Amino acid sequence: MIRRLRFINYQNLTILYFVCGILWILSTDFLVSSSVKAVSNETPFAIHSFKGLLFISVSSLFFYSVSKKATTVQRKLSEVMQLGLMGTFEIEVNNGRVLLSEEAATIYNIAHRVTTIDQILSRLNAAEAAEVRKTLSSKLEHGTIYNFIHELHLSPGLTKHVNASFRIKRVKGNSFVVKGILQDITRLKELENKLNKSYIEKNRLDIILENIRTMVVITDSERKISWVNRAFENKLGYSPDEVIGLWPADILYGEKTSANMLTKIEEAVKQKKHFTVEYDIYKKNGDTMYVKIKGSPLKNDEGELQGYIILADDITESKEKETQIRNQNLFLKEITYLTSHEIRRPVASIMALVPLLESAENPAESKECLDMLLTSAKDLDTIVRKVNQKIGKFECH
């Protein structure tokens, strides 16, 4: 049983073949030229040497190309072999005697290569052991190949997954022998479980990305769009087929898009960093949308940038409310200024003229105070009208 494949270095053999061929041509030319006194000018040794060299070169290139393919096949075969130890076994069904190869004994963690069926089955759970007994006690068909994947419980902390592939062979009369191959597929099972787990997690992530309201864009290493979610399609009006393979700038940017924010993104991408920006983007119908964008770099194990995942939230409504609140604050400041300065002036005049009117000693003083009161009242009325007009305009806006 092969435990480990040893790679043959075909490239080195090719070089050795090439060097030996050249040495052979040179040595044979020297021997012939030294033994033959006269040589025809029509067939000089140089021509023979060139033909030989050409043949060696071409054959070396052919041998090298074939050897590369052979090396690749060997490597793949070795990778498969290293995933699980393989061994052979033979069961004499009538007497329950089991003969294991060295590798099979290692798989079952049995010290001796000769054992019994009961000892093998003791390492299986009750259901699998019963299935094996049922198979061996049933009508066995000669030449039929059976496959049986089972778990070995060797110790509280050690469990193996084993695949048994065997064939039934009739020896004499009703005597049967089971011959087969065992493979420790524990590592394969672990890889399968990891793949299943990754597949489940990927499906769960796909479901989340497809159903969240946030627009999601994934770009490749060239910063071209490679994937968008359903929210992107619904909010911007572009189907995936329309945008995949394009740069975001080709479809989303326009006159209202902030150049400063785009420069900030460029600097972050060059440094392979995260970024958060807010700016206007354009829908397919030409309308604008104010978005908050968060970009995160996607890197491989070597730290090389593979692209970006970009999350974009529509904050147009919140931005409009923010602008509205800002305008309200400016309006309130203006009203506060009018009430604290403009209105206070005529009110202060009225409050000062009333005592003077009460203490007037003759009709002329009283009339003068009344005229001043009337002027202050008109000023107050003008200011109040101005305030009301501002409030009316603000409410209409």
Short mmCIF file of N, CA and C in Angstrom, two decimals, residues 17 23 87 94 103 110 124 129 133 137 144 149 180 189 197 206 217 221-222 225 253 267 271 332 336 342 376-377:
data_model
loop_
_atom_site.label_atom_id
_atom_site.label_comp_id
_atom_site.label_asym_id
_atom_site.label_seq_id
_atom_site.Cartn_x
_atom_site.Cartn_y
_atom_site.Cartn_z
N TYR A 17 18.91 14.84 -19.64
CA TYR A 17 18.79 14.25 -20.97
C TYR A 17 19.39 15.16 -22.03
N LEU A 23 26.67 16.00 -25.01
CA LEU A 23 27.96 15.33 -24.77
C LEU A 23 28.13 14.14 -25.71
N GLY A 87 -6.39 1.13 3.32
CA GLY A 87 -5.89 -0.20 3.65
C GLY A 87 -6.82 -1.26 3.10
N ASN A 94 -17.68 -17.37 7.19
CA ASN A 94 -18.14 -18.56 7.94
C ASN A 94 -17.57 -18.60 9.36
N GLU A 103 -2.17 -0.89 7.18
CA GLU A 103 -2.88 0.38 7.17
C GLU A 103 -4.29 0.23 7.74
N ILE A 110 -6.21 -1.34 15.86
CA ILE A 110 -6.07 -2.71 16.35
C ILE A 110 -4.60 -3.11 16.25
N LEU A 124 -18.07 0.08 16.33
CA LEU A 124 -19.16 0.79 15.67
C LEU A 124 -20.31 1.00 16.64
N ALA A 129 -23.48 -1.53 13.52
CA ALA A 129 -23.05 -2.92 13.73
C ALA A 129 -24.16 -3.89 13.32
N ARG A 133 -24.04 -6.86 10.39
CA ARG A 133 -24.40 -8.26 10.67
C ARG A 133 -25.53 -8.72 9.73
N SER A 137 -25.21 -11.73 7.02
CA SER A 137 -26.06 -12.92 7.23
C SER A 137 -27.10 -13.09 6.14
N THR A 144 -20.78 -8.88 -6.29
CA THR A 144 -21.41 -7.58 -6.04
C THR A 144 -20.53 -6.72 -5.15
N ILE A 149 -20.28 3.36 4.72
CA ILE A 149 -19.62 4.45 5.46
C ILE A 149 -20.07 4.37 6.91
N GLY A 180 -12.01 -6.29 0.51
CA GLY A 180 -12.32 -4.89 0.24
C GLY A 180 -11.22 -3.93 0.64
N LYS A 189 -14.57 14.17 5.67
CA LYS A 189 -15.81 14.54 6.36
C LYS A 189 -15.70 15.93 6.97
N LYS A 197 -21.09 24.04 6.08
CA LYS A 197 -21.28 25.18 6.98
C LYS A 197 -21.07 26.50 6.23
N ASP A 206 -26.53 35.71 1.85
CA ASP A 206 -27.19 36.14 0.61
C ASP A 206 -28.62 36.58 0.88
N VAL A 217 -23.20 47.09 -2.74
CA VAL A 217 -22.45 46.97 -3.99
C VAL A 217 -21.10 46.32 -3.68
N SER A 221 -11.21 43.85 -8.00
CA SER A 221 -9.91 44.48 -7.79
C SER A 221 -9.70 45.70 -8.68
N GLU A 222 -10.44 45.76 -9.79
CA GLU A 222 -10.35 46.93 -10.67
C GLU A 222 -11.39 47.98 -10.35
N ILE A 225 -18.06 47.12 -10.71
CA ILE A 225 -19.16 46.48 -9.98
C ILE A 225 -19.25 45.01 -10.38
N TYR A 253 -22.64 59.05 -10.65
CA TYR A 253 -22.13 60.38 -10.34
C TYR A 253 -22.63 61.40 -11.36
N GLU A 267 -8.44 58.50 -1.98
CA GLU A 267 -7.33 58.40 -1.04
C GLU A 267 -7.47 57.17 -0.16
N GLN A 271 -4.99 53.62 -0.02
CA GLN A 271 -4.40 53.14 1.22
C GLN A 271 -5.07 51.87 1.75
N LEU A 332 -36.05 81.22 13.96
CA LEU A 332 -36.25 81.54 15.38
C LEU A 332 -35.24 82.58 15.87
N THR A 336 -36.35 86.03 17.35
CA THR A 336 -35.83 86.42 18.67
C THR A 336 -35.18 87.79 18.62
N GLU A 342 -36.30 95.09 18.18
CA GLU A 342 -37.24 95.97 17.47
C GLU A 342 -38.50 96.23 18.29
N SER A 376 -45.30 105.70 18.86
CA SER A 376 -44.74 104.45 19.36
C SER A 376 -45.66 103.27 19.05
N ALA A 377 -46.98 103.53 19.19
CA ALA A 377 -47.94 102.46 18.90
C ALA A 377 -47.89 102.07 17.43
#
